[in-house]
Amino acid sequence: MQLRQLESFLAVVEEGQFARAAARLFLSPPAVTGHIRQLERELGTPLLRRSPVELTPAGIRLVPYARTMVSAAEAAGDVVKDTGEDREGTLRIGVMTPGATELTPAILRSFSRAQPQVHLTVEGLGFTDFTSAVIENRVDAAFVRPAPQDERVTTDVLTLEPRVVIAPAWGELADADGLYLSDILDQNFVRFPDSTPRALTDYGTFAAARNGTPPKWAADQAGTAQDLMTGVAAGWGIAGTLYSLGRFYLAPDICCRPILNAPWEASALVTRRDDPRPQVEAFRRVAQLLARTLGPKLLPTSPPPVPGPLSEPGPGGRTSHGR
C-alpha cells in the first residue's frame, strides 16, 4: 500500500469523479484509475463502485485510515524540515519481529517519502540483539519490545498494549477466551538463549508476577520471534508477548489469549543516546508523530474486561471454557 495510491483514492472519494481527482493531483485519469486498481488488488476487495462513484463497505472502512496516513506523511515532511540540514546518508534500522507491527512500515514509508536522499536499510534482530545492536553501532535505530531501560540509549515508546500469551492452538490454554497469570505461570515456557538480556527474558515469562520463582523452561530454545512461534506451534511451551503480535501474525497452530490481570507493556524505538546526526533525530520525530496519529487506531479502545471481582479466581478459574 503506497501513499500515492491512498492519495488517489481519497481524491476520487472527495471529488466524486476520476477526472476531477486527476486534475487535482496533476495526474492523468488512467494514472488515478491504475492507482486505485493496484490498491484494490493489494487489499483483495473493491473499494469504489464506478458510474456513479460510490464507496463499498471496504472503502468506507479505509477512508479514515487513508486520511491519517496521508496527513502523517505530510506532517513528516514538516518534521524533517524542522531538523535543519538536508543531508544524505544511510540509516540502518533494526527490527525485532514484529517491531511496532503496522507502525514499523508506516514509519519507514513516511520517512522515505519525506527524506528520499537518506537510504534506509532494514536488518532483522534476534532476542540477544535487544539493545546491543544499537549500542554496538550495528544499527542506528531499532524497533523492539518491551521498551528497554538503559542509560546508553534513547527510548521512544510507540505503543502501549495489553499482554497476551501465545500457546499451541491444540493445547489446554486454547479452550479459554481469557486467562489469568495464575493459569500460565506453571506452564513450560520456550527458552531464550543464555545471552538474552534479562529485561527481555523477564518480559517473555511474566517475571514480575513470579515473586522470584524461575520459569519452567522447555528443553529447546528460540533465538528469534519466528523461532519462538515455531517452537510454540511445535508444542515446546508458551511465551508472553503483546496484543499486536496476535493480530499481526496469524498461524494455524498458534493461538493468542489475553492475560487479563497482567500490566500493559510497550513497544519502542531505540537509538543511541550520543548519536548527534539530524537524520536520526528526524527518524525519531517521524516515529513519534505516527505513534500519536496511527498507534491508537491499532489497539483496543480499553483494556480487556476482567469478569467479576478484580482478584484472581482460584485454581482452574479461567474466564471461559470453550470458544
XYZ file of C-alpha atoms in Angstrom:
323
model
C 0.000 0.000 0.000
C 1.655 3.219 -1.187
C 0.833 6.781 -0.231
C 0.225 7.812 -3.838
C -2.446 5.101 -4.061
C -4.120 6.398 -0.917
C -3.925 9.974 -2.211
C -5.634 8.961 -5.461
C -8.281 7.019 -3.547
C -9.076 9.981 -1.280
C -9.136 12.424 -4.191
C -11.739 10.317 -6.029
C -13.804 9.976 -2.848
C -13.719 13.718 -2.182
C -14.162 14.894 -5.784
C -16.716 12.258 -6.753
C -15.144 11.831 -10.201
C -11.959 10.307 -11.537
C -11.374 13.230 -13.937
C -11.634 15.886 -11.230
C -9.452 13.808 -8.913
C -6.810 13.502 -11.638
C -6.833 17.261 -12.258
C -6.455 17.953 -8.538
C -3.438 15.637 -8.337
C -1.940 16.810 -11.672
C -2.190 13.253 -12.983
C -3.957 11.649 -15.912
C -7.279 9.842 -15.253
C -5.722 6.481 -16.282
C -2.962 7.005 -13.687
C -5.525 7.593 -10.940
C -7.525 4.586 -12.089
C -4.356 2.494 -12.053
C -3.502 3.555 -8.500
C -6.917 2.543 -7.233
C -6.868 -0.764 -9.097
C -3.455 -1.537 -7.583
C -4.804 -0.693 -4.139
C -7.840 -2.926 -4.653
C -5.619 -5.798 -5.833
C -3.359 -5.447 -2.807
C -6.291 -5.368 -0.403
C -8.178 -8.081 -2.262
C -11.500 -6.228 -2.359
C -13.278 -3.480 -4.369
C -13.141 -0.050 -2.741
C -15.193 2.000 -5.188
C -18.174 1.413 -7.442
C -17.989 3.282 -10.737
C -20.707 5.263 -12.567
C -21.636 6.841 -10.235
C -18.670 6.752 -7.865
C -19.685 5.187 -4.546
C -17.731 3.661 -1.697
C -18.050 -0.041 -0.987
C -18.146 -1.152 2.697
C -14.396 -1.850 2.476
C -13.833 1.613 1.023
C -15.770 3.210 3.863
C -13.530 1.460 6.388
C -10.389 2.534 4.523
C -11.189 6.271 4.363
C -10.200 7.263 7.935
C -7.023 5.152 7.794
C -6.063 6.644 4.417
C -6.607 10.192 5.685
C -4.472 9.519 8.739
C -1.647 8.032 6.660
C -1.625 10.886 4.149
C -1.772 13.527 6.893
C 1.019 11.821 8.797
C 3.211 11.676 5.693
C 2.662 15.386 5.031
C 3.434 16.209 8.649
C 6.551 14.023 8.459
C 7.880 16.298 5.724
C 7.452 19.283 8.030
C 9.128 17.394 10.880
C 12.151 16.621 8.714
C 12.449 20.250 7.567
C 12.430 21.380 11.190
C 15.538 19.323 11.946
C 17.709 21.643 9.861
C 20.218 20.399 7.319
C 19.033 18.244 4.440
C 21.820 15.656 4.491
C 22.303 12.455 2.588
C 23.411 9.227 4.186
C 22.261 5.806 5.296
C 20.248 4.824 8.344
C 20.408 1.191 9.410
C 17.124 0.144 11.009
C 16.881 -2.981 13.139
C 13.556 -4.750 13.638
C 12.953 -7.357 16.309
C 9.914 -9.066 14.830
C 7.189 -7.826 14.813
C 8.614 -4.444 15.825
C 5.806 -1.960 16.243
C 3.677 -4.001 13.773
C 1.826 -1.697 11.312
C 3.649 1.339 12.645
C 7.024 -0.029 11.533
C 6.414 0.004 7.739
C 4.335 3.193 8.060
C 7.269 4.974 9.713
C 9.706 3.662 7.106
C 7.438 4.767 4.239
C 6.744 8.194 5.683
C 10.404 8.904 6.407
C 11.479 7.774 2.925
C 8.850 9.991 1.351
C 9.855 12.985 3.478
C 13.639 12.483 3.106
C 14.280 10.403 -0.025
C 18.001 11.255 -0.106
C 18.532 9.190 3.071
C 18.901 5.495 2.252
C 17.201 3.141 4.714
C 18.352 -0.435 5.243
C 16.468 -2.928 7.402
C 18.014 -5.743 9.437
C 16.202 -8.412 11.424
C 17.220 -8.663 15.086
C 17.158 -11.649 17.382
C 16.491 -11.694 21.108
C 20.167 -11.315 22.001
C 20.308 -8.104 19.889
C 17.634 -6.449 22.029
C 19.706 -3.283 22.684
C 23.234 -4.426 21.834
C 22.754 -3.916 18.084
C 22.205 -0.196 18.728
C 24.794 0.194 21.485
C 27.479 -1.578 19.435
C 26.708 0.592 16.375
C 25.496 -2.279 14.197
C 22.232 -0.430 13.561
C 21.254 3.208 14.095
C 17.726 2.610 15.377
C 15.768 -0.473 16.381
C 12.104 -1.355 16.797
C 11.932 -3.583 19.873
C 9.609 -4.835 22.575
C 9.385 -4.244 25.503
C 10.765 -0.717 25.992
C 14.274 -1.096 27.464
C 15.600 0.832 30.446
C 19.225 1.555 29.545
C 21.049 4.862 30.016
C 23.092 4.233 26.858
C 20.031 4.521 24.591
C 17.120 6.860 23.977
C 13.800 5.045 24.110
C 10.670 6.353 22.379
C 7.563 4.396 23.364
C 5.422 3.768 20.269
C 2.583 1.602 21.592
C 1.304 0.581 24.999
C -0.534 -2.712 24.699
C -2.299 -5.486 26.638
C -0.372 -8.681 27.296
C -1.197 -11.992 25.653
C 0.250 -15.469 25.786
C 0.914 -17.451 22.624
C 0.197 -21.150 23.057
C -0.398 -24.226 20.886
C -3.815 -23.998 19.265
C -4.420 -27.636 20.175
C -3.388 -27.266 23.835
C -5.353 -26.789 27.036
C -4.943 -22.997 27.131
C -6.686 -22.676 23.764
C -10.023 -23.560 25.388
C -10.137 -20.286 27.336
C -11.163 -16.927 25.882
C -9.136 -15.162 28.561
C -6.575 -16.213 31.160
C -5.131 -15.006 34.452
C -1.473 -15.076 35.406
C -2.187 -17.967 37.768
C -3.280 -20.027 34.749
C 0.083 -19.789 32.984
C 2.961 -19.299 35.421
C 3.409 -23.054 35.963
C 3.409 -23.821 32.234
C 6.598 -24.610 30.309
C 7.992 -21.529 28.559
C 10.050 -21.615 25.371
C 13.659 -20.990 26.414
C 15.586 -17.871 25.392
C 19.338 -18.050 24.628
C 21.550 -17.580 27.696
C 22.864 -14.249 26.357
C 19.378 -12.729 26.083
C 19.104 -9.527 28.163
C 17.346 -10.050 31.471
C 14.667 -7.453 30.669
C 13.527 -9.413 27.610
C 13.533 -12.760 29.399
C 11.533 -11.286 32.288
C 9.030 -9.788 29.859
C 8.532 -13.067 27.982
C 7.936 -15.081 31.161
C 5.925 -12.578 33.269
C 8.720 -12.485 35.850
C 7.130 -9.637 37.830
C 4.318 -11.984 38.870
C 6.606 -14.847 39.956
C 7.970 -13.445 43.233
C 11.424 -14.687 42.318
C 10.378 -18.181 41.212
C 12.146 -19.058 37.942
C 10.067 -20.203 34.980
C 9.824 -23.798 33.873
C 11.865 -23.886 30.695
C 11.243 -26.081 27.685
C 14.202 -28.168 26.547
C 14.649 -26.268 23.266
C 15.396 -22.576 22.827
C 14.423 -19.836 20.361
C 16.706 -17.021 19.237
C 14.201 -15.007 17.208
C 10.489 -14.249 17.301
C 9.969 -16.584 14.335
C 11.810 -19.346 16.177
C 9.620 -18.672 19.183
C 6.391 -19.023 17.224
C 7.674 -22.195 15.575
C 8.564 -23.621 18.986
C 5.129 -22.791 20.382
C 3.443 -24.397 17.373
C 5.607 -27.494 17.911
C 4.427 -27.736 21.495
C 7.704 -26.856 23.228
C 5.977 -24.369 25.502
C 4.285 -20.968 25.666
C 5.524 -17.356 25.637
C 4.305 -13.938 26.668
C 4.084 -11.102 24.162
C 1.991 -8.055 23.240
C -1.542 -7.878 21.865
C -0.406 -6.755 18.410
C 1.593 -9.896 17.645
C -1.563 -11.975 17.799
C -3.336 -9.563 15.468
C -0.414 -9.101 13.097
C 0.802 -12.705 12.811
C -1.707 -15.497 12.389
C -0.616 -19.132 12.305
C -2.935 -22.146 12.262
C -1.072 -23.968 15.052
C -0.830 -20.990 17.434
C -3.437 -19.178 19.473
C -3.166 -15.905 21.407
C -5.082 -15.481 24.631
C -5.286 -12.248 26.673
C -3.806 -12.239 30.180
C -6.486 -10.232 31.893
C -4.602 -9.158 35.008
C -1.134 -8.521 33.527
C 0.113 -4.914 33.279
C 0.286 -3.469 29.788
C 3.709 -3.262 28.129
C 5.307 -1.109 25.434
C 6.928 -1.441 22.056
C 9.578 1.168 21.354
C 12.080 2.754 19.009
C 15.627 2.715 20.421
C 18.502 4.945 19.277
C 21.995 5.649 20.658
C 21.883 8.443 23.197
C 25.100 10.014 21.880
C 24.139 9.953 18.164
C 24.062 13.618 17.012
C 23.001 13.124 13.379
C 19.958 15.105 12.226
C 18.772 12.094 10.184
C 18.400 10.092 13.396
C 16.501 12.915 15.092
C 14.231 13.211 12.042
C 13.541 9.469 12.084
C 12.662 9.636 15.788
C 10.282 12.540 15.249
C 8.520 10.814 12.352
C 8.127 7.719 14.545
C 6.715 9.815 17.393
C 4.272 11.518 15.033
C 2.910 8.292 13.588
C 2.735 6.689 17.024
C 0.444 9.546 18.122
C -1.724 9.516 14.998
C -1.846 5.853 13.971
C -0.973 3.983 17.147
C -4.307 4.380 18.954
C -6.163 3.042 15.903
C -4.260 -0.259 16.132
C -5.188 -1.087 19.734
C -8.273 -1.860 21.800
C -10.073 1.255 22.987
C -9.866 -0.027 26.571
C -8.219 -2.888 28.471
C -9.877 -6.298 28.109
C -12.592 -6.615 30.751
C -11.870 -8.684 33.829
C -15.067 -10.542 34.747
C -16.226 -10.474 38.360
C -14.002 -9.300 41.224
C -10.579 -7.843 40.497
C -8.819 -10.606 42.426
C -7.804 -13.731 40.565
C -10.076 -16.771 40.628
C -8.974 -19.948 42.303
C -7.106 -22.731 40.507
C -8.630 -23.509 37.155
C -10.774 -20.392 37.302
C -10.376 -19.293 33.701
C -12.807 -16.869 32.192
C -14.272 -19.229 29.627
C -14.117 -22.944 28.933
C -14.857 -23.059 25.264
C -14.642 -20.742 22.322
